[in-house]
Amino acid sequence: MADRLPQRLIAHLDMDAFYASVELLRRPELRGLPVVVGGRRAVGAVVEGDWPRLQDYSGRGVVTTATYEARAMGVHSGMGLMKAAALAPRAILLPADFDAYRQMSRRFKAAVAERAPVIEDRGIDEIYIDLSDVPGVREPVGHDPLGGARALAQEIKNNVRRATGLSCSIGLAPNKLLAKICSDLDKPDGLTVVMAEDLPARIWPLPVRRIHGVGPKAAARLEAMGVATVGDLAAWPQAELVAAFGAAHGRWLHEAAWGRDDRPVVTHSEPVSISRETTFERDLHPRADREVLGRIFTRLCEQVAADLARKGYRGRTIGIKLRFDDFHTVTRDQTVTLPTQEARAIRAAAGACLKRVPLNRRLRLLGVRVGNLQREDATRAGPTGRRQASVGAAKSSPGAPERRPAAGSVGPDSLALFDDPPDTDSLGEPLRSGRAR
């Protein structure tokens, strides 16, 4: 019976409503209630039973996650909190605690690795696991050739629950594409196994958007062609898909509909960049809100520096992202002489980038990014021990000509918004230097 199993057995593990579930561990009295996690405002002390409600929220924050009770009311991740309040006004609103979520993420991944060490990390709450060569996975149980695989997946689920107190859902399939689809079919606390012969019954009736990689624009184009389900896509002539979407994408759509995917489980990958950004509760004016924006800018630089230090990277390309009140988005970057992870150097170079942007409209979003990353141990082995470059040593990144603002478009008042003294933030407080902690 074991020879009926595919060569590869890939699992996709997805924690169930992860952020909300972590919150419910700390507040078990909220179990069974519609709870939404999102926004930035700290929840003050409340008397028992008097939790903050969505109907009392005002601002432009978004839903980070929601319990299944809130999801049943139409609330979902990424939805604006004001829109969610219209759907579930009495839902309880809790702020996100990402330190707690990261700690729980490390815990569940360690629990999985105890039983199946070949893991691809896909984010804070999901992983791929290659079970192909784990002892016992190909042993039948009774008349079920997949019995060993099911038992192993259940054992992994049990390990996660023991380590965290949380449930997860696992999809088991011959490849990553199908495993990703499967993990969402029987949530929460699901264990779904789909092999090639199960495609017609389990996968083809699903909406085409359930294929990871088919976004809203592609789905709309497919629907206009008459393709609504994965089965419709599988039956559509590949030549017509190629004609409509191009050679590479058209072929991929055809292969995906037939459940074909040969991507390996990648156990290590290097990040391209590390960034932080924030969307403001209200649009901020470059002059009237100068000090507020300066504090936010400093904090973003310090957060990026801390992320770099925690992950063991330094970077040479430092950039900013601005979104104005008309939703126009602008990015600028600089490349410094030496790779850095220091908050002061990041802020100095990011400040130089800001001087190249006309700050004549209100802002709704601000972000800071460090790219062109190098491992910290590699940078330490370099030929010089000098400190990282300050703004005076910053230069434009290769291929990106220096853009200076048009005459009169950026005055001293708007530049002063982020142009603080090199050793202080906008409130005159010291900016942390050296290695961020």
CSV table of C-alpha atoms in Angstrom, one decimal, residues 36 53-57 63 75 79-91:
chain,number,residue,atom,x,y,z
A,36,VAL,CA,-11.6,41.8,16.9
A,53,ARG,CA,-16.6,47.8,21.6
A,54,LEU,CA,-16.1,48.3,17.9
A,55,GLN,CA,-19.0,50.8,17.8
A,56,ASP,CA,-17.0,53.2,20.0
A,57,TYR,CA,-13.9,53.2,17.6
A,63,VAL,CA,-8.6,44.5,11.5
A,75,VAL,CA,-15.5,40.8,9.7
A,79,MET,CA,-11.0,45.3,6.7
A,80,GLY,CA,-11.2,48.8,8.1
A,81,LEU,CA,-12.3,48.9,11.7
A,82,MET,CA,-15.0,51.5,10.9
A,83,LYS,CA,-16.5,49.1,8.3
A,84,ALA,CA,-16.2,46.2,10.7
A,85,ALA,CA,-18.0,48.3,13.3
A,86,ALA,CA,-21.0,48.6,11.0
A,87,LEU,CA,-21.1,44.8,10.7
A,88,ALA,CA,-20.5,43.9,14.3
A,89,PRO,CA,-20.9,47.0,16.5
A,90,ARG,CA,-20.9,45.1,19.8
A,91,ALA,CA,-17.8,43.1,19.0
